[in-house]
GROMACS .gro file of C-alpha atoms in nm:
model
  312
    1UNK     CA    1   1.511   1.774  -3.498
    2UNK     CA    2   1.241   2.052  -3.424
    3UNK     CA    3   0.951   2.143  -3.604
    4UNK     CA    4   0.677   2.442  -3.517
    5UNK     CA    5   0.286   2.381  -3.674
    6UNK     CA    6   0.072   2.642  -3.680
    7UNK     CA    7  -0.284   2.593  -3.699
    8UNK     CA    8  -0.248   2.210  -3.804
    9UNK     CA    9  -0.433   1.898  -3.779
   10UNK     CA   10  -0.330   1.575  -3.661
   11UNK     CA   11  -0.274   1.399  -4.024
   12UNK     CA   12   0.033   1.663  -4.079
   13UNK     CA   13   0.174   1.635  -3.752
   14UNK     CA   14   0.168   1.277  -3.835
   15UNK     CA   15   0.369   1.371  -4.200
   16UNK     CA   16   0.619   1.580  -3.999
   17UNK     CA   17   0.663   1.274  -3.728
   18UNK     CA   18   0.757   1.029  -4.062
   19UNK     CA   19   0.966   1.299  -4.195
   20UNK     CA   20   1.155   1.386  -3.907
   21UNK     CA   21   1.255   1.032  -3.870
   22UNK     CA   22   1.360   0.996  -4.208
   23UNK     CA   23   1.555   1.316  -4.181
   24UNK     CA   24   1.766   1.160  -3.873
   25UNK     CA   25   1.762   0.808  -3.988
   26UNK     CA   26   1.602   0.687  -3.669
   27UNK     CA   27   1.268   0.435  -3.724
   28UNK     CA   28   1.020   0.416  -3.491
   29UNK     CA   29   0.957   0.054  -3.450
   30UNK     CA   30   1.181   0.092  -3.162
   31UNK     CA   31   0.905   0.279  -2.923
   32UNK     CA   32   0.713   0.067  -2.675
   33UNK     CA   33   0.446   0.286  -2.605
   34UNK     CA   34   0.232   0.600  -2.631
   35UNK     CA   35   0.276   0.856  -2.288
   36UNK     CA   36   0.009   1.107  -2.330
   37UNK     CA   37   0.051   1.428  -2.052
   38UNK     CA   38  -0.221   1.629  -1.972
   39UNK     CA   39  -0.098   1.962  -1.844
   40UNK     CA   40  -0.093   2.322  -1.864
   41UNK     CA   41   0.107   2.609  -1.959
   42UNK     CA   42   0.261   2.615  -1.615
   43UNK     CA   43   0.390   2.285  -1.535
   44UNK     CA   44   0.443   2.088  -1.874
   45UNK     CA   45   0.817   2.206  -1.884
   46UNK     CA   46   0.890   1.961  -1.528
   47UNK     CA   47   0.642   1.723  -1.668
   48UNK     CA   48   0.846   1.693  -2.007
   49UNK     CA   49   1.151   1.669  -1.839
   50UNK     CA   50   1.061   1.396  -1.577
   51UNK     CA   51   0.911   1.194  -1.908
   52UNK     CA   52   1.181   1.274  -2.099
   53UNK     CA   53   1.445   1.130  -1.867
   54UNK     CA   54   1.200   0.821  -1.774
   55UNK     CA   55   1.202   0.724  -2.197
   56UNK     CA   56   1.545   0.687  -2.164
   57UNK     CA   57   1.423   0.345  -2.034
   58UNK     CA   58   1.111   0.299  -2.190
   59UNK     CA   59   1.137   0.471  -2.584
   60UNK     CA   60   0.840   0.623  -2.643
   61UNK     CA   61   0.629   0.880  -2.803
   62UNK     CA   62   0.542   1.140  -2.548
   63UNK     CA   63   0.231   1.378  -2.677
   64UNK     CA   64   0.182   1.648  -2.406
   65UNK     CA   65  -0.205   1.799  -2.442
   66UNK     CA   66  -0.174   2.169  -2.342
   67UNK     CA   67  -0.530   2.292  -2.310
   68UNK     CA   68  -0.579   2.668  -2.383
   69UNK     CA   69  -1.002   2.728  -2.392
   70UNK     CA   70  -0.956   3.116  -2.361
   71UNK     CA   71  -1.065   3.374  -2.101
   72UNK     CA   72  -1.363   3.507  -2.336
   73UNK     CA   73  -1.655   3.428  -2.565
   74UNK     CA   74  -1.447   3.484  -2.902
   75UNK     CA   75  -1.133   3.329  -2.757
   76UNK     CA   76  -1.404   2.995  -2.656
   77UNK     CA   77  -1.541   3.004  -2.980
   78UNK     CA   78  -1.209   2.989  -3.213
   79UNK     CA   79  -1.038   2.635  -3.238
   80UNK     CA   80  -0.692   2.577  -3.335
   81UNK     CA   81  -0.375   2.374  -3.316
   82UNK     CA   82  -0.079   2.481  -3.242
   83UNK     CA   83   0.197   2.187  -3.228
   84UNK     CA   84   0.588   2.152  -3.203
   85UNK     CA   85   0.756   1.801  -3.334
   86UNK     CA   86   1.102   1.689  -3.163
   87UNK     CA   87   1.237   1.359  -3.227
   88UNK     CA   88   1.540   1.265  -3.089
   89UNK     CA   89   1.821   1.543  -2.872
   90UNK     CA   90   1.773   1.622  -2.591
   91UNK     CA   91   1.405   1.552  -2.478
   92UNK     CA   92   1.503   1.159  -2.472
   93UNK     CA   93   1.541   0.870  -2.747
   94UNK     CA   94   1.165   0.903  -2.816
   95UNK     CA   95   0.974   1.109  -3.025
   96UNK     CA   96   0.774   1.423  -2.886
   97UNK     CA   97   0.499   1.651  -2.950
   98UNK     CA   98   0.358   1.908  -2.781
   99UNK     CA   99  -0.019   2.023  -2.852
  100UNK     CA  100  -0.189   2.340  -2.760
  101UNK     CA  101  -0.533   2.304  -2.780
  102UNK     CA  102  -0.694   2.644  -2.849
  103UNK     CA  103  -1.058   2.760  -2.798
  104UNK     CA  104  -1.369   2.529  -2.805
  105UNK     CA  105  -1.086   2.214  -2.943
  106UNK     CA  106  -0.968   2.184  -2.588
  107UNK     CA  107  -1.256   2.029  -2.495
  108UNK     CA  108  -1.239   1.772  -2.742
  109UNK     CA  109  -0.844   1.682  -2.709
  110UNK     CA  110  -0.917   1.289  -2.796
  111UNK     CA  111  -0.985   1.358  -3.123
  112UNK     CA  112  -0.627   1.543  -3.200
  113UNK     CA  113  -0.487   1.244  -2.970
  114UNK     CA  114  -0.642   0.963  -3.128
  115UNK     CA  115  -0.426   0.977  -3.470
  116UNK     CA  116  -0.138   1.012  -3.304
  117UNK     CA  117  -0.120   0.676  -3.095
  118UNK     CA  118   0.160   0.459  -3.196
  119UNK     CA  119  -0.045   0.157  -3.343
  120UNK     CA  120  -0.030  -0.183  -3.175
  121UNK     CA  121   0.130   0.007  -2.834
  122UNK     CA  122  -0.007   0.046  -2.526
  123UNK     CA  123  -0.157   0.408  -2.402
  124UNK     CA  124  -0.065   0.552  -2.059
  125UNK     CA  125  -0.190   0.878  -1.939
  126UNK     CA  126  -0.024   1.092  -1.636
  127UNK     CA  127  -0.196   1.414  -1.530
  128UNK     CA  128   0.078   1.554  -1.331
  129UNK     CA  129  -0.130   1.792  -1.127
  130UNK     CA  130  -0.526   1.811  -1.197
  131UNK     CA  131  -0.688   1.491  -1.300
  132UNK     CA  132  -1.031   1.458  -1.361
  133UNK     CA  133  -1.279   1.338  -1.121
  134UNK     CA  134  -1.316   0.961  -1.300
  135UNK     CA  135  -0.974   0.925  -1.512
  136UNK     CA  136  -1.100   0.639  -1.638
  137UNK     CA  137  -1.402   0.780  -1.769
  138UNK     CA  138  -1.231   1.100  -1.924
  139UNK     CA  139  -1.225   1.058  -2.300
  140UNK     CA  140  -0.829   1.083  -2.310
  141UNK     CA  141  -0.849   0.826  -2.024
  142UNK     CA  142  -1.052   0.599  -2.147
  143UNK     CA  143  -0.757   0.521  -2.438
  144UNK     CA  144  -0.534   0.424  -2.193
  145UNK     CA  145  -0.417   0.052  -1.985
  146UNK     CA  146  -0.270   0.294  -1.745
  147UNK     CA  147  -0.413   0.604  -1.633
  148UNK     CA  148  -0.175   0.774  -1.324
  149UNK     CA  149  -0.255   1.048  -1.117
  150UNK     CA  150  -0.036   1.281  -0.841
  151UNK     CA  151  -0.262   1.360  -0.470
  152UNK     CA  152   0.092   1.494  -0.360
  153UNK     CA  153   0.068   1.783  -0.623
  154UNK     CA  154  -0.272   1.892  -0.518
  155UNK     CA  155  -0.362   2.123  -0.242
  156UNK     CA  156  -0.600   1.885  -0.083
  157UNK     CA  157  -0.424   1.590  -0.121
  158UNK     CA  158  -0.633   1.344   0.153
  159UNK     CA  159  -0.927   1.522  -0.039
  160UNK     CA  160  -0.800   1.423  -0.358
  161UNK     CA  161  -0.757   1.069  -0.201
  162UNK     CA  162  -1.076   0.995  -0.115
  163UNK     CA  163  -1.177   1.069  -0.473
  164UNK     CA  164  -0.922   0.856  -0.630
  165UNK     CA  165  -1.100   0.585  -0.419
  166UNK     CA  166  -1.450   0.677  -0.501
  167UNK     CA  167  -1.377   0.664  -0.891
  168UNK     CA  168  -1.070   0.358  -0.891
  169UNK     CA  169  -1.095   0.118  -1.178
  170UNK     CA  170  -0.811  -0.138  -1.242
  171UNK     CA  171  -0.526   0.078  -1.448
  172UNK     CA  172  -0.584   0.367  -1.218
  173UNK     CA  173  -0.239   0.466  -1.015
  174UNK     CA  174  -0.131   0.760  -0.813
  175UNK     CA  175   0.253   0.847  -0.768
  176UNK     CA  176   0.170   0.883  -0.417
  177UNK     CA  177   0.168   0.482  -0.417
  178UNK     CA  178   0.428   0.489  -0.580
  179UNK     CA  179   0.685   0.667  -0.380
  180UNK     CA  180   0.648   0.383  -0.114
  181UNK     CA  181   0.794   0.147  -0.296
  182UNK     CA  182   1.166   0.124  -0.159
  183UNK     CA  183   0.939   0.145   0.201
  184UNK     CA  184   0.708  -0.133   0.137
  185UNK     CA  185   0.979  -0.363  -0.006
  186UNK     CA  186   1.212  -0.308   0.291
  187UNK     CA  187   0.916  -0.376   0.527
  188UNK     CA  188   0.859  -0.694   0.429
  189UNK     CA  189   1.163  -0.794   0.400
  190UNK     CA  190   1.199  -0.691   0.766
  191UNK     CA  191   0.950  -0.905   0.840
  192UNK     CA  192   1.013  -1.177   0.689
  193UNK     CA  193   1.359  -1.148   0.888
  194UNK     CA  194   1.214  -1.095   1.229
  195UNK     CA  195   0.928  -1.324   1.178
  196UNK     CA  196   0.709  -1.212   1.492
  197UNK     CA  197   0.317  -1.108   1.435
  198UNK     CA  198   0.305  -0.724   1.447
  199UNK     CA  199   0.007  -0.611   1.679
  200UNK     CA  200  -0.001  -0.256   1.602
  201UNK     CA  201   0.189   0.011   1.331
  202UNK     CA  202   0.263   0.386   1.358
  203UNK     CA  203   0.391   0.606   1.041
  204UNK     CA  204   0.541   0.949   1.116
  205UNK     CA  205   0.489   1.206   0.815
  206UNK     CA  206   0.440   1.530   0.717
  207UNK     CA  207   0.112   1.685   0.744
  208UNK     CA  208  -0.158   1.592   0.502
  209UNK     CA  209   0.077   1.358   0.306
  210UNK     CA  210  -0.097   1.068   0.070
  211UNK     CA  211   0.162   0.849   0.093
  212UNK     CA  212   0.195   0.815   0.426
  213UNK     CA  213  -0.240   0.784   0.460
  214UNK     CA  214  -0.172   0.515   0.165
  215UNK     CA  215   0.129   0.339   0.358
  216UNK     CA  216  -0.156   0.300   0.725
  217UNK     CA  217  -0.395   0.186   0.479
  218UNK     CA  218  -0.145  -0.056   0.298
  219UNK     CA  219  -0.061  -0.171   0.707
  220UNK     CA  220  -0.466  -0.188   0.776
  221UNK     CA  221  -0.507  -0.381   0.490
  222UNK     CA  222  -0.254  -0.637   0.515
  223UNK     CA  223  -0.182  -0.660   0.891
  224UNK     CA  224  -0.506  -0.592   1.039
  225UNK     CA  225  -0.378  -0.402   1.311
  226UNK     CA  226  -0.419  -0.054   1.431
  227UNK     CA  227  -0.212   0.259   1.303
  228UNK     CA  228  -0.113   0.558   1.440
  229UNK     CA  229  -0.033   0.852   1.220
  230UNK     CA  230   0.202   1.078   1.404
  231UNK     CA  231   0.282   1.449   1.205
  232UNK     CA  232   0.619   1.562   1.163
  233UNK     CA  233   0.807   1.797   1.031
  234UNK     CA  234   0.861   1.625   0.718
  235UNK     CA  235   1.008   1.584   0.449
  236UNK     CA  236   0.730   1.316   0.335
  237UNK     CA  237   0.728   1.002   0.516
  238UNK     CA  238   0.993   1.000   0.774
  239UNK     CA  239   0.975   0.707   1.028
  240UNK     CA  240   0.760   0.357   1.054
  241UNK     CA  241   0.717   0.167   1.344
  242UNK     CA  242   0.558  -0.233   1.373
  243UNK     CA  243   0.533  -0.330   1.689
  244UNK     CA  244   0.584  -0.684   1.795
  245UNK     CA  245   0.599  -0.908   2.099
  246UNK     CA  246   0.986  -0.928   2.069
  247UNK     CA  247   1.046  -0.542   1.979
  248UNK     CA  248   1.021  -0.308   1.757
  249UNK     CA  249   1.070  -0.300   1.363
  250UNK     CA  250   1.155   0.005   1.299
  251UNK     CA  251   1.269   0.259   0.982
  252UNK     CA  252   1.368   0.608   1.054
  253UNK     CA  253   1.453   0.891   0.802
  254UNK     CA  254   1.438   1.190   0.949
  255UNK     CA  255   1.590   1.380   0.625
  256UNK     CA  256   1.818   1.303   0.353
  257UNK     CA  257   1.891   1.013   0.146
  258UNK     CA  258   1.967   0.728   0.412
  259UNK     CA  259   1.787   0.551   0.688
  260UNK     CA  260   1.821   0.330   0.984
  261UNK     CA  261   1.631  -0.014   0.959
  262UNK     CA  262   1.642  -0.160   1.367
  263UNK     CA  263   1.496  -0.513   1.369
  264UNK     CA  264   1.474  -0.680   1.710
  265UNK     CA  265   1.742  -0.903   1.787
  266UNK     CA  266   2.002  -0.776   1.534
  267UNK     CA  267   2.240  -0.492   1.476
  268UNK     CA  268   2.116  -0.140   1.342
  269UNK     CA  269   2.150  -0.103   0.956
  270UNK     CA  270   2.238   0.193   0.722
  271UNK     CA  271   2.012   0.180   0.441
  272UNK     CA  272   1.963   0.403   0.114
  273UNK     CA  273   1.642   0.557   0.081
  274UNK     CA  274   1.631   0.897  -0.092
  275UNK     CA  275   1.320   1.063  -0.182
  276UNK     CA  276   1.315   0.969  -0.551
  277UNK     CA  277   1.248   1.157  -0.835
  278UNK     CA  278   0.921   1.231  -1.067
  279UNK     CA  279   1.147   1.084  -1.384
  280UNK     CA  280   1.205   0.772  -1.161
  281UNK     CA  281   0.882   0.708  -1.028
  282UNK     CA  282   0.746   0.753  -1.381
  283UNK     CA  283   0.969   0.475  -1.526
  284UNK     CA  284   0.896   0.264  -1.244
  285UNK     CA  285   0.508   0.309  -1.342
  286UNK     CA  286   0.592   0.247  -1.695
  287UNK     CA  287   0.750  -0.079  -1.636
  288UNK     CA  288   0.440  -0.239  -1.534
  289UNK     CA  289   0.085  -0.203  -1.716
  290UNK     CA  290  -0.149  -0.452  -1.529
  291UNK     CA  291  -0.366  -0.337  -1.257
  292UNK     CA  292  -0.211  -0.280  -0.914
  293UNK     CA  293  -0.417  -0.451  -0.667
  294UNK     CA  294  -0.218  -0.338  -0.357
  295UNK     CA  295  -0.247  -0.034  -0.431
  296UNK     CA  296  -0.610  -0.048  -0.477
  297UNK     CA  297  -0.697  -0.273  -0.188
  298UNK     CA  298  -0.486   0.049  -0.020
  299UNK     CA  299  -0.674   0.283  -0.137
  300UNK     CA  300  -0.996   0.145  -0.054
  301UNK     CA  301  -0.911   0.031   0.299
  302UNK     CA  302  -0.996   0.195   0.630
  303UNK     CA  303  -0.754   0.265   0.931
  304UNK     CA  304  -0.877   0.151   1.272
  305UNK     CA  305  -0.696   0.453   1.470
  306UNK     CA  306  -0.793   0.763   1.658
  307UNK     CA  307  -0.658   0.968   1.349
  308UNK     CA  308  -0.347   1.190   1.337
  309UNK     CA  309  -0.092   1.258   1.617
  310UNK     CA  310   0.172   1.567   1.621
  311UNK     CA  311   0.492   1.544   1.764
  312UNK     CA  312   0.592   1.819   2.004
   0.00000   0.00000   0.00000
């Protein structure tokens, strides 16, 4: 069930949320939490869609802050909002709302966001492409357990990095981080398999790529050894090697969905490991709302290597 507000407040978005649920029967005791997605014009359609298909696991009530402050004076000056209602179809088993924040009221989108937090639910909020220099200190940020950021949709990314680390505070998470999962949980089970001390790691990436500068300073971190970083033609993070006394541990996935794990001593493997999708990284996030401290003892650690190596 849609429904299109024009120039409303928060209280009657709130009256068309209790009536839409009425109208399909649904209650919304059933929602676990309150995903707030701070966007624009240009990318809230993907952004929708990945949260959409994420609250398939976690029901939720996705509000998606579309900023609009206007090109001139009398377009700055002029506040209004603009909101559409869904709840239920297509866009997951959730409830929905898109805001456009017009004029001098995009600068003040906690106060339209604020009344429409499910009460007693926990607050995440995911800026899929620009985040703000200290999420945590942003107004909208500052309602949430989980604030979660994107350096891979930037165009600095290492840039963007480095300012992730300078402003971290525990609830702070980047997608970045979170794309190594399947690789950081098939390391150590590698090691824990070939149980040898590694003395030195190398990760082969695409250029410029924060998950593979978060994966050498997840290795610095925990290991303690130096790490090569060896560019690539991509796509994202496409071979590890930990060297030990015995042999090499090593991952390779030079494209596609599978990889080969070889662990000294034992037979070559086929694994799956796809490059995953924003919906699944976003449920992954959303299953877990305590700090991460791996990821930031990652973010905050330094690599003891030369710097970046291209193949070819």
């Amino acid at each position: 069930m849609n429904t299109d507000l024009t120039n409303t407040t928060s209280s009657k978005i709130n009256a068309a949320l209790v009536q839409a649920r009425r109208a399909i029967g649904s209650p919304a005791v059933g929602m676990v939490l309150t995903l707030v997605i701070v966007t624009d014009e240009a990318n809230h359609y993907d952004a929708l869609k990945a949260a959409a298909d994420a609250s398939q696991e976690h029901p939720s009530r996705i509000l998606v802050v579309i900023k609009r402050p206007g090109r001139s004076p009398r377009e700055r000056g002029q506040s209004r909002l603009d909101a559409e209602v869904r709840v239920g179809g297509a866009d997951g088993s959730g409830e929905t709302v898109l805001l456009r924040l017009r004029g001098e009221l995009a600068q003040h989108a906690e106060s339209v966001v604020l009344p429409l937090l499910l009460p007693d639910a926990p607050v995440v909020v995911w800026w899929p492409v620009d985040a703000p220099d200290h999420p945590v200190r942003d107004p909208l940020g500052a309602l949430a357990q989980r604030r979660i950021t994107d350096t891979y949709a930037v165009e600095r990314p290492l840039r963007e990095l480095a300012a992730r680390a300078a402003s971290y505070a525990p609830g702070d998470t980047d997608l970045a981080w979170t794309r190594l999962t399947p690789w950081r949980s098939m390391l150590a089970a590698a090691l824990d398999q070939a149980r040898a001390s590694v003395t030195s790691a190398v990760v082969e990436s695409e250029a410029d790529n924060p998950s593979a500068e978060l994966l050498a300073r997840w290795f610095a971190d925990r290991l303690r050894v130096p790490v090569e970083q060896v560019v690539t033609e991509g796509p994202v993070v496409t071979a590890v090697r930990l060297r030990t006394a015995a042999g090499d541990i090593h991952i390779d996935r030079p494209e596609g969905p599978v990889a080969t794990l070889s662990i000294p001593g034992q037979p070559t493997r086929t694994l799956a490991l796809k490059v995953r999708s924003t919906a699944e990284l976003i449920a992954e996030e959303l299953r877990r709302l305590d700090p991460d401290e791996a990821y930031a003892a990652a973010l905050r650690a330094t690599i003891p290597s030369a710097g970046p190596v291209r193949l070819g």
